[in-house]
XYZ file of C-alpha atoms in Angstrom:
726
model
C 99.975 66.623 95.525
C 102.666 64.518 93.821
C 100.283 61.114 93.247
C 98.309 63.845 90.243
C 101.409 62.354 88.734
C 99.879 59.222 88.672
C 95.594 60.247 88.429
C 94.721 58.536 85.606
C 91.642 61.471 85.665
C 90.492 64.689 87.557
C 87.948 64.981 89.799
C 84.292 66.105 88.577
C 83.490 69.511 89.847
C 80.634 67.574 92.274
C 83.580 65.386 93.775
C 85.618 68.111 93.995
C 82.818 69.887 96.462
C 82.260 66.646 98.640
C 85.678 67.192 98.812
C 86.348 70.520 100.267
C 83.332 69.642 102.477
C 85.668 66.893 103.743
C 88.132 69.385 103.805
C 86.610 71.620 106.507
C 85.095 68.440 108.395
C 89.066 66.620 109.202
C 90.087 70.593 109.770
C 86.613 70.919 112.527
C 88.384 67.491 114.056
C 91.971 68.641 113.892
C 92.751 65.347 111.754
C 95.444 67.380 110.241
C 96.874 64.664 108.166
C 93.696 63.436 106.678
C 92.973 67.540 105.672
C 96.752 68.150 104.133
C 95.635 64.871 101.878
C 92.762 65.859 101.069
C 94.090 69.536 101.195
C 96.976 68.722 98.745
C 94.225 66.836 96.360
C 91.204 69.538 96.116
C 94.473 71.559 95.173
C 95.853 70.547 92.694
C 92.501 69.351 91.024
C 91.289 72.580 91.209
C 94.529 74.005 89.027
C 94.388 70.840 86.755
C 90.478 71.990 85.928
C 91.155 75.762 84.870
C 94.173 74.667 82.951
C 92.247 72.122 81.227
C 89.547 75.090 80.786
C 92.067 77.107 78.922
C 92.291 74.426 76.599
C 88.573 73.606 75.904
C 88.550 77.504 74.991
C 90.901 78.062 72.724
C 89.270 74.297 71.072
C 85.976 75.119 70.309
C 87.058 78.315 68.714
C 88.675 78.015 64.676
C 88.397 81.702 64.494
C 91.832 84.105 65.334
C 92.432 85.189 69.406
C 92.920 88.254 70.670
C 95.538 88.811 73.733
C 97.299 90.931 75.653
C 100.285 89.436 77.350
C 103.578 89.701 78.525
C 106.746 88.159 76.608
C 108.721 86.006 78.805
C 111.159 84.601 76.736
C 112.500 84.282 72.556
C 114.450 81.842 70.737
C 115.064 82.811 67.918
C 116.662 81.085 64.514
C 116.602 82.569 61.044
C 112.767 81.374 59.920
C 111.117 82.844 62.914
C 111.543 83.526 66.247
C 109.827 81.851 69.171
C 107.830 83.618 72.034
C 106.911 82.797 74.853
C 103.776 85.041 76.445
C 102.292 84.494 79.470
C 98.458 85.920 78.865
C 96.581 88.310 81.121
C 93.715 87.666 78.621
C 92.536 85.682 75.630
C 89.414 87.748 74.173
C 87.244 88.501 77.259
C 88.819 86.104 79.222
C 91.043 87.373 82.119
C 93.668 85.073 83.857
C 94.356 84.375 87.843
C 97.143 87.390 89.269
C 98.425 84.072 90.485
C 98.216 81.694 88.080
C 98.568 83.425 84.229
C 98.935 80.187 81.218
C 101.194 80.541 78.337
C 101.107 80.086 74.889
C 103.552 79.409 72.797
C 103.904 81.790 69.357
C 105.999 81.944 66.272
C 107.286 84.989 64.784
C 107.646 84.417 60.989
C 110.891 86.327 59.299
C 110.106 86.191 56.116
C 107.443 88.699 56.907
C 107.852 92.919 55.532
C 107.099 94.079 58.430
C 109.172 91.287 61.155
C 109.884 93.210 64.092
C 112.505 91.560 66.673
C 110.461 91.116 69.984
C 112.584 90.616 73.287
C 111.576 89.410 76.511
C 109.597 91.981 79.027
C 107.479 93.812 75.873
C 103.795 93.514 76.716
C 102.155 93.232 73.391
C 98.512 93.200 72.217
C 98.334 90.281 70.067
C 95.746 88.477 66.902
C 97.018 84.611 66.909
C 95.931 81.592 65.495
C 95.833 79.506 68.152
C 95.802 75.305 68.416
C 95.445 74.192 71.703
C 98.798 72.222 73.708
C 98.709 68.658 73.029
C 101.663 66.503 72.846
C 102.587 63.478 70.945
C 101.381 60.304 72.864
C 104.616 57.662 72.070
C 105.964 54.493 74.171
C 109.762 56.289 74.339
C 111.188 59.515 74.257
C 110.732 62.810 76.091
C 107.765 63.170 78.510
C 106.274 66.444 76.114
C 102.885 66.017 77.594
C 104.183 66.527 81.049
C 106.605 69.611 80.218
C 103.797 71.243 79.038
C 101.865 71.693 82.122
C 104.671 71.984 83.868
C 105.290 75.092 82.380
C 101.361 75.956 82.170
C 101.704 76.268 78.312
C 97.927 76.511 76.921
C 98.411 76.784 73.805
C 100.280 77.301 70.635
C 100.928 79.027 66.854
C 101.332 82.231 64.786
C 101.947 85.375 65.581
C 99.499 87.237 62.663
C 99.792 91.201 63.641
C 100.908 92.989 67.372
C 101.901 96.105 68.659
C 103.546 96.930 72.071
C 101.173 98.061 74.500
C 104.083 100.283 76.175
C 107.067 101.075 73.713
C 109.430 102.205 76.098
C 111.722 99.423 77.073
C 112.303 98.185 80.134
C 115.215 98.769 82.893
C 116.127 94.929 82.920
C 115.632 94.522 78.658
C 118.146 98.363 79.242
C 120.510 96.343 80.824
C 120.835 93.428 78.736
C 120.796 95.597 74.601
C 124.036 97.125 77.257
C 125.965 93.740 77.390
C 124.672 92.806 74.345
C 126.365 95.706 72.795
C 129.604 94.753 75.184
C 129.593 91.306 74.007
C 128.307 90.163 70.671
C 131.839 90.923 69.067
C 133.657 87.637 70.926
C 132.836 84.339 69.035
C 131.443 82.703 72.431
C 129.193 85.994 73.303
C 125.585 82.951 74.120
C 127.221 81.405 75.990
C 128.825 84.366 78.088
C 124.673 86.031 77.860
C 122.892 82.763 78.378
C 125.069 82.309 81.579
C 124.798 86.392 82.656
C 120.477 86.964 82.269
C 119.260 83.436 80.782
C 118.757 85.043 77.506
C 119.518 83.174 74.230
C 119.588 85.897 70.747
C 123.683 85.291 70.968
C 123.483 81.036 71.370
C 123.872 79.548 67.652
C 121.718 76.049 67.328
C 124.618 74.730 66.764
C 126.561 75.400 70.034
C 123.285 74.281 71.196
C 122.855 71.202 70.341
C 127.368 69.989 71.082
C 126.502 71.066 74.524
C 123.382 69.130 74.765
C 124.872 65.656 72.924
C 127.522 66.725 76.053
C 124.880 65.770 78.647
C 125.916 69.913 79.856
C 123.330 71.544 78.255
C 121.442 72.396 81.684
C 124.545 74.183 82.034
C 123.414 76.848 80.109
C 119.930 76.591 81.390
C 120.233 79.014 84.363
C 118.496 77.371 87.222
C 119.717 76.574 90.775
C 122.786 75.698 90.153
C 123.927 79.160 88.281
C 121.793 80.830 91.921
C 123.302 78.718 94.580
C 126.894 79.613 92.733
C 125.006 83.877 93.332
C 125.093 82.273 96.578
C 127.890 81.174 97.530
C 130.129 83.504 96.217
C 127.909 87.500 97.337
C 128.111 85.541 101.119
C 131.591 84.629 100.677
C 132.358 88.616 99.691
C 130.417 89.872 102.558
C 132.282 87.512 104.741
C 135.320 89.073 103.526
C 134.265 92.620 103.637
C 132.866 91.644 107.545
C 136.616 90.770 107.761
C 137.844 94.215 106.665
C 135.733 96.267 108.610
C 135.544 94.089 111.643
C 131.521 92.885 111.988
C 130.387 90.227 113.527
C 127.193 89.864 112.253
C 126.261 86.205 111.053
C 122.751 87.929 109.664
C 125.011 90.181 107.422
C 126.314 87.809 104.868
C 123.084 85.886 104.366
C 120.720 89.346 103.675
C 123.361 90.709 101.334
C 123.677 86.643 99.635
C 119.819 86.814 99.474
C 119.446 90.430 97.940
C 122.398 89.656 95.366
C 120.569 86.615 94.837
C 117.013 88.760 94.033
C 119.291 90.517 91.912
C 120.218 87.346 89.507
C 116.294 86.094 89.575
C 115.406 89.684 88.126
C 118.272 89.625 85.787
C 117.388 86.480 84.961
C 113.135 87.710 84.191
C 112.035 85.529 87.883
C 112.405 82.420 85.823
C 110.081 79.857 87.769
C 113.087 77.730 88.045
C 115.626 80.277 89.707
C 111.713 81.096 91.678
C 111.703 78.060 93.528
C 115.324 77.688 93.990
C 115.055 81.144 95.847
C 113.084 79.949 98.140
C 114.397 76.987 99.091
C 117.613 79.133 99.313
C 115.398 81.739 102.016
C 113.776 79.136 103.979
C 116.963 77.616 104.683
C 118.608 80.180 105.271
C 115.832 81.599 108.009
C 116.265 78.677 110.174
C 119.686 79.488 110.544
C 118.567 82.813 111.118
C 116.161 81.388 113.829
C 119.497 79.048 115.414
C 118.040 75.895 114.317
C 120.716 74.653 111.841
C 120.175 70.530 112.421
C 116.604 71.394 111.414
C 117.851 72.699 107.662
C 115.802 69.841 106.314
C 112.668 71.695 108.320
C 112.747 74.812 105.436
C 113.386 72.385 102.711
C 110.199 71.209 103.409
C 108.456 74.678 104.394
C 109.908 76.121 100.298
C 108.353 72.965 99.472
C 104.969 73.802 100.746
C 105.313 77.473 99.581
C 106.267 76.760 95.859
C 103.823 73.964 95.290
C 101.297 76.591 97.035
C 101.903 79.062 94.344
C 103.075 77.126 91.867
C 101.646 73.064 91.723
C 102.545 72.452 88.887
C 106.529 72.240 89.642
C 105.625 68.967 90.634
C 105.711 67.873 86.691
C 109.077 70.063 86.350
C 111.883 67.929 85.656
C 113.873 70.747 87.296
C 112.216 70.640 90.437
C 112.834 66.985 91.201
C 116.604 67.772 90.371
C 116.733 70.825 92.361
C 115.339 68.967 95.814
C 117.804 66.195 95.424
C 120.858 68.078 95.150
C 120.316 70.261 97.438
C 119.544 67.138 100.292
C 122.985 65.531 98.874
C 124.733 68.942 99.617
C 123.260 68.889 103.061
C 123.249 65.454 103.952
C 127.648 65.563 102.644
C 127.478 68.619 105.152
C 126.201 66.269 107.723
C 127.923 63.243 107.281
C 131.221 63.968 105.407
C 134.657 65.291 106.243
C 135.481 68.128 108.235
C 138.139 69.012 106.488
C 137.170 72.116 103.573
C 138.692 70.332 100.449
C 137.445 66.684 101.423
C 133.487 68.352 101.579
C 133.945 69.899 98.722
C 135.441 67.015 96.323
C 132.665 64.870 98.414
C 129.657 67.341 97.317
C 130.765 66.692 94.338
C 131.411 62.823 93.460
C 128.424 62.478 95.369
C 126.279 64.951 92.804
C 127.846 63.451 90.019
C 126.868 59.822 91.190
C 123.890 59.765 93.141
C 121.550 62.506 90.082
C 122.823 59.683 87.614
C 119.467 57.302 88.539
C 117.276 60.646 88.470
C 118.264 61.465 85.271
C 117.937 58.299 83.423
C 114.896 57.848 85.218
C 113.164 61.539 83.951
C 114.904 61.619 81.012
C 115.490 58.211 79.430
C 119.425 56.910 78.500
C 121.958 60.007 79.265
C 125.660 59.697 77.186
C 127.931 57.614 79.289
C 129.991 60.421 79.025
C 128.345 62.914 80.666
C 129.376 61.992 84.124
C 132.598 61.992 83.560
C 132.495 65.686 81.627
C 130.096 66.918 84.739
C 133.304 66.329 87.183
C 135.116 68.037 85.068
C 132.390 71.128 83.751
C 129.872 72.196 86.695
C 133.567 72.700 88.701
C 134.405 75.134 86.075
C 131.476 77.142 86.305
C 131.279 77.200 89.919
C 134.407 78.281 90.715
C 135.749 80.199 87.691
C 132.876 81.302 85.040
C 130.239 81.712 86.453
C 132.264 83.957 89.189
C 133.873 85.511 86.287
C 130.962 86.747 84.198
C 128.912 88.032 87.833
C 132.367 90.248 88.002
C 132.593 91.044 84.139
C 129.017 92.331 85.043
C 129.839 94.824 87.563
C 132.518 95.979 85.262
C 130.259 96.624 82.243
C 128.384 98.526 84.003
C 131.579 100.814 85.810
C 132.942 100.490 81.728
C 135.999 99.533 83.518
C 138.944 98.466 80.688
C 139.163 95.406 83.005
C 136.227 94.404 81.613
C 137.886 93.857 77.780
C 140.146 91.611 79.546
C 138.553 89.295 81.270
C 135.962 88.778 78.629
C 139.097 87.336 75.998
C 139.646 85.676 79.330
C 136.385 84.045 79.804
C 135.881 83.207 76.096
C 139.262 81.821 75.526
C 137.997 79.435 78.292
C 134.660 78.624 75.903
C 136.914 78.234 73.138
C 138.526 75.443 74.696
C 136.015 74.032 76.419
C 133.754 73.781 72.455
C 136.636 72.398 70.843
C 137.333 69.629 73.312
C 133.879 68.411 73.305
C 134.069 68.526 69.614
C 137.114 66.309 69.733
C 134.927 64.127 72.164
C 132.307 64.131 70.015
C 134.063 63.391 67.098
C 136.348 60.511 68.787
C 134.133 58.904 71.357
C 130.818 59.576 71.045
C 128.403 57.318 72.393
C 125.101 56.880 71.545
C 122.034 56.772 73.591
C 121.421 53.177 73.594
C 121.167 50.315 76.385
C 125.156 49.737 76.220
C 125.337 53.706 77.098
C 123.741 52.648 80.891
C 126.122 49.584 80.941
C 128.629 51.802 80.116
C 127.636 54.636 82.713
C 127.527 52.181 85.118
C 130.872 50.755 84.831
C 132.695 54.349 85.658
C 130.232 54.695 88.410
C 130.026 51.547 90.572
C 133.853 52.124 91.542
C 133.720 55.494 92.329
C 130.558 54.092 94.609
C 132.619 51.678 96.170
C 135.332 53.537 97.014
C 132.948 55.430 98.879
C 131.295 52.413 100.568
C 134.847 51.961 102.085
C 135.423 55.248 103.321
C 131.775 56.218 104.530
C 128.770 54.372 106.514
C 128.026 51.402 104.887
C 124.395 51.789 104.666
C 124.112 55.057 102.678
C 126.040 53.148 100.376
C 124.705 50.192 99.608
C 120.807 51.596 99.327
C 123.656 54.260 96.330
C 124.125 51.047 94.554
C 120.759 49.976 94.567
C 119.858 53.038 93.114
C 122.182 52.934 90.889
C 121.343 49.452 89.571
C 117.444 50.145 89.452
C 117.355 52.156 86.354
C 118.690 49.215 84.112
C 115.605 46.890 85.166
C 113.708 49.849 83.767
C 111.929 48.439 79.536
C 109.274 48.076 77.493
C 108.097 44.884 78.238
C 108.257 42.314 75.278
C 105.623 40.181 76.927
C 104.596 36.549 74.524
C 104.146 38.196 71.294
C 105.700 36.748 68.292
C 106.363 40.203 67.186
C 105.464 43.620 67.815
C 104.176 47.356 65.368
C 105.071 50.293 66.762
C 103.088 53.345 64.060
C 103.933 55.986 65.882
C 102.997 59.717 66.803
C 104.995 61.769 64.706
C 102.274 64.358 64.317
C 101.148 64.850 60.455
C 103.519 61.858 59.036
C 104.268 58.538 59.622
C 106.579 56.590 61.461
C 106.618 52.542 62.146
C 108.581 49.836 64.238
C 108.256 46.099 63.943
C 110.056 44.122 66.362
C 111.019 40.328 65.803
C 113.178 38.228 67.463
C 115.288 40.668 68.797
C 115.370 42.423 65.953
C 113.367 45.999 64.188
C 111.907 46.993 60.967
C 111.888 50.457 60.084
C 109.318 51.569 57.726
C 109.743 55.502 57.039
C 110.808 58.046 59.627
C 108.289 60.866 60.444
C 109.030 64.553 59.777
C 112.572 66.288 60.027
C 111.816 70.579 60.816
C 113.544 73.594 60.109
C 114.333 73.860 63.705
C 117.052 70.352 63.398
C 114.006 68.187 65.646
C 113.498 65.215 63.983
C 110.913 62.320 64.678
C 113.593 60.125 64.135
C 115.780 60.889 67.066
C 113.771 61.798 69.505
C 110.548 59.164 69.057
C 112.719 56.329 67.424
C 116.078 56.002 68.462
C 114.718 55.817 71.615
C 112.494 53.640 70.942
C 114.788 50.951 69.399
C 117.167 51.339 72.479
C 114.343 50.865 75.191
C 113.082 47.187 72.981
C 116.704 45.846 73.633
C 117.246 45.526 70.132
C 120.060 43.507 69.084
C 120.168 44.752 65.074
C 118.073 46.478 63.086
C 117.156 44.665 60.052
C 115.444 46.596 57.012
C 114.892 50.628 56.413
C 111.587 51.183 54.508
C 111.305 54.499 52.831
C 107.753 54.679 50.780
C 108.593 57.944 49.141
C 110.642 60.970 50.555
C 108.475 63.401 51.512
C 109.537 64.944 54.152
C 106.995 63.693 56.259
C 107.456 60.435 55.444
C 111.504 60.627 55.111
C 113.041 63.577 56.868
C 114.631 61.530 59.522
C 116.738 58.780 56.960
C 119.975 60.378 56.931
C 120.091 59.869 60.792
C 118.770 56.038 60.627
C 120.732 55.484 58.013
C 123.816 56.934 59.637
C 123.263 55.019 62.936
C 122.133 51.573 61.255
C 124.652 51.398 58.645
C 123.856 47.953 57.525
C 120.360 47.686 57.158
C 119.396 46.196 54.501
C 117.126 49.175 52.843
C 114.373 49.621 50.656
C 113.000 52.785 48.593
C 109.722 53.750 46.948
C 109.713 55.190 43.133
C 111.536 58.716 43.526
C 113.946 61.448 42.505
C 115.051 62.468 45.847
C 115.272 58.775 47.185
C 118.416 55.919 46.135
C 117.411 54.023 43.153
C 117.481 50.511 45.437
C 113.915 50.013 44.846
C 111.588 47.698 46.882
C 110.555 44.644 45.526
C 109.814 41.021 45.517
C 109.618 38.630 48.583
C 111.511 37.669 51.533
C 111.715 35.656 54.787
C 111.945 38.162 57.903
C 112.723 35.198 60.546
C 109.216 33.581 61.019
C 107.516 36.795 59.098
C 107.026 37.357 55.279
C 107.887 40.284 53.858
C 105.915 41.521 50.042
C 107.305 44.470 48.410
C 104.773 45.917 45.987
C 105.703 49.399 44.070
C 102.914 50.354 41.612
C 104.021 51.466 38.091
C 103.412 54.923 37.683
C 105.802 56.933 38.004
C 107.200 59.182 41.152
C 105.674 60.489 44.353
C 102.692 59.386 46.401
C 102.075 56.669 43.603
C 105.545 55.297 43.861
C 105.383 54.391 47.312
C 107.067 51.247 49.110
C 103.944 49.807 49.808
C 104.816 46.619 52.468
C 102.823 43.180 53.929
C 103.921 41.840 56.997
C 101.779 38.328 57.786
C 102.930 35.436 59.419
C 100.512 32.116 59.272
C 97.726 33.849 60.647
C 97.403 37.739 61.613
C 98.766 40.335 58.271
C 99.442 43.641 57.897
C 100.079 46.187 55.488
C 102.063 49.537 55.449
C 100.789 51.819 52.281
C 102.546 54.863 51.830
C 101.161 57.631 50.219
C 99.275 55.578 47.507
C 95.955 57.502 45.802
C 93.656 55.487 43.632
C 95.838 54.765 40.849
C 97.814 52.852 42.859
C 95.546 51.378 44.801
C 93.766 49.745 41.332
C 97.273 48.353 40.562
C 97.534 46.435 43.234
C 94.610 45.211 43.505
C 95.000 43.793 40.288
C 98.476 42.256 41.411
C 96.913 40.027 43.953
C 96.231 42.014 47.237
C 93.771 40.881 49.323
C 92.359 40.248 52.813
C 93.978 42.048 55.161
C 93.686 42.142 58.871
C 95.169 45.559 59.981
C 96.372 48.045 57.594
C 97.435 52.228 57.962
C 95.137 54.241 55.731
C 97.061 55.355 52.533
C 97.949 59.401 52.865
C 96.978 59.684 56.105
C 93.556 59.010 55.882
C 93.162 61.420 52.936
C 89.864 61.623 50.323
C 91.909 60.620 47.158
C 92.947 57.682 48.495
C 91.181 54.657 50.592
C 88.843 54.048 47.867
C 85.892 52.077 48.295
C 86.801 49.743 45.802
C 90.203 49.078 47.519
C 88.529 48.378 50.999
C 86.584 46.036 49.730
C 89.366 43.874 48.188
C 91.496 44.412 51.481
C 88.238 43.635 54.409
C 90.422 45.061 57.173
C 89.492 44.178 60.520
C 91.340 47.228 61.908
C 92.580 50.364 60.007
C 95.249 52.657 61.517
C 95.292 56.974 60.056
C 98.636 58.521 61.410
C 97.055 61.714 61.012
C 98.654 64.672 63.413
C 96.370 66.352 66.045
C 94.433 69.066 64.702
C 96.068 68.750 61.391
C 95.774 71.994 58.782
C 94.472 68.954 56.380
C 91.984 67.828 58.241
C 93.083 64.103 58.289
C 91.117 61.605 58.238
C 88.877 62.905 55.937
C 84.892 61.806 57.463
C 84.468 60.708 53.390
C 87.209 57.548 54.478
C 86.057 56.914 57.758
C 82.920 56.314 56.584
C 84.423 53.780 54.411
C 86.213 52.069 56.888
C 82.800 52.136 58.723
C 83.018 48.292 59.402
C 86.557 48.413 60.982
C 87.710 49.340 64.462
C 89.816 52.239 63.401
C 92.274 53.950 65.252
C 93.862 58.150 64.866
C 97.495 58.415 65.846
C 96.931 61.715 66.752
C 93.713 61.336 68.548
C 94.480 58.204 70.234
C 98.764 57.741 70.572
C 101.107 55.716 69.306
C 99.575 51.787 68.736
C 101.102 48.921 69.450
C 100.311 45.512 68.025
C 100.610 42.965 70.067
C 100.591 39.939 67.702
C 100.768 36.378 68.008
C 100.521 32.871 66.195
C 97.033 33.002 67.387
C 95.530 36.738 66.954
C 96.434 39.798 68.252
C 96.183 42.879 70.438
C 95.593 46.350 69.803
C 97.097 49.034 72.337
C 96.756 52.744 72.552
C 98.953 54.859 73.965
C 96.903 57.516 75.076
C 94.604 56.011 76.941
C 96.587 53.008 78.765
C 94.440 51.478 81.789
C 97.189 53.653 83.606
C 97.586 56.483 81.229
C 97.970 59.554 83.830
C 95.278 62.833 82.730
C 97.617 65.170 81.573
C 97.786 62.804 78.736
C 94.594 62.451 77.916
C 93.533 66.198 78.064
C 93.101 67.012 74.272
C 89.615 65.423 72.576
C 89.060 65.261 69.370
């Protein structure tokens, strides 16, 4: 099943049938290893095809859908509620009980009839949907795999709804009581998130700071938090055993499992918690059976059960992080010292050190300060904050006077933590770039050397190799003279040109009210992956958000870069004009004399002795005519103006340029239906690419020729990146 992470395509239904027949034959012949492999392939393929069938259902219908589903999670901001709904029915299609797909819906607060939704409610609703799809780019977060891991099949707008059950659930009633008790504290959001996984009180500002510091994972309920509950409840049961002189090994374990079940219920049975509960339960089962040395067998059993019930867990980073963390703990218990305090320190150091390479491989580069911060924060949360919050829940439930004092104590700790992180962020912040990895390794390697001296040689030599491995994983520069990346930024435009270790950025893609920015999530990671020594220029075609949304981020990150702007009242007056050399490339700037806005876009031609590239912004017919009169002609590669709008790409403009390759920077399923069919026909003589369909487009250009690569359909691109059709 793990191999499915790399499958370039799924088995067809006939091949799946043949594989199932082969499985039965192998079981008959008792070829169990081969049968296990075939079973894994069949099981994962079946779920993937089922997932794909829901996407096709949404894609084939343009009208609104009626749904019945349960609200799993709610994320609030001042503009809307982001609601995750587990589907029971989509029109006439009913989900399978053991595997129910999910939708991400946006519930606008601007509506007069707006009423907040809460987790646990079951709704009957009318929704406008698009199939779940991801932008495909060479660097940044793997959103396509995340969608599969969460079984999200669509996203859209909540038009109307009614509650199927007006009475709040017992869990929701308990949460409301917690909210009422905590909301007057400045750090109530942190407390409620750690108690129940509900982030309704956690502000966006606080979220961003924790994420920047590398501590965001501590506020997402996971196996770490369940492990804390398991440990402290087990310790409490052991203490009660000693007080009442009960000597029964099973009692603390059973009590601990009961407490873990209660915590999972309070967290609304989140998948990460359920996986951790299975891992813990299987490991404890082997201990109860008197087989302590084979606790690893319990982990393997839990892995089998998890993948049997939730096969897409393999696509979730948390699955791998959880198993690595548990494996590290077991390894330390097996090889570490007998002294309990020394063991605790060793486990903490080993988790911090050994988890870092996997975090780099899964998430890209991480802040170099994250390791040291986690070495302090994880014990603080494990030994103080989470146990205190669990006690606070009990005291609030009993209306104890001590609850107020305990809540004030916890709030003061969060206050110190938050203000310390603010100071670190202002004074010692390190951006996500290649130097961060170097600094991180400089912090990690001395600690690894200390461990190497005191413990088994082979184990820590392997650790050193693991730490050095991620630093070699970079985008290949190949032998290209220069490279161009037309990024997939939805209905927007962002281009990065790489030449002789330097970069030129043309437009930034949009920034959204939620705070998400393509400049931060796609452009900066790409600049880091390319090992760019210097950003030479930032060119902003005009002031629309889909082109200039990330301008401030890039200008603050690269203050020494030359700046060129189109004619727009929202932009500075450093208009693009003239020509200059950049290494071996010629840069020619064009600006039509037609006022502000689209026709005031800065147009850039980049050329070497053989190949020319034209970046066009949002120019329309009149600006196109001026550019042709200015002598612009014969282009090898170009971006279609205005994302393929029919108001641009006139026949005379195309006849003058005669491009060989045309790239339309248009979002998948965009509401404007760009690129327009008439535009596609006018470029019929050219090879055409659409970023929403093909993902980011990479151009490798040398002195003699150029090659075009589509990131969605690379030879080794996995199936989940190719799942949408156009």
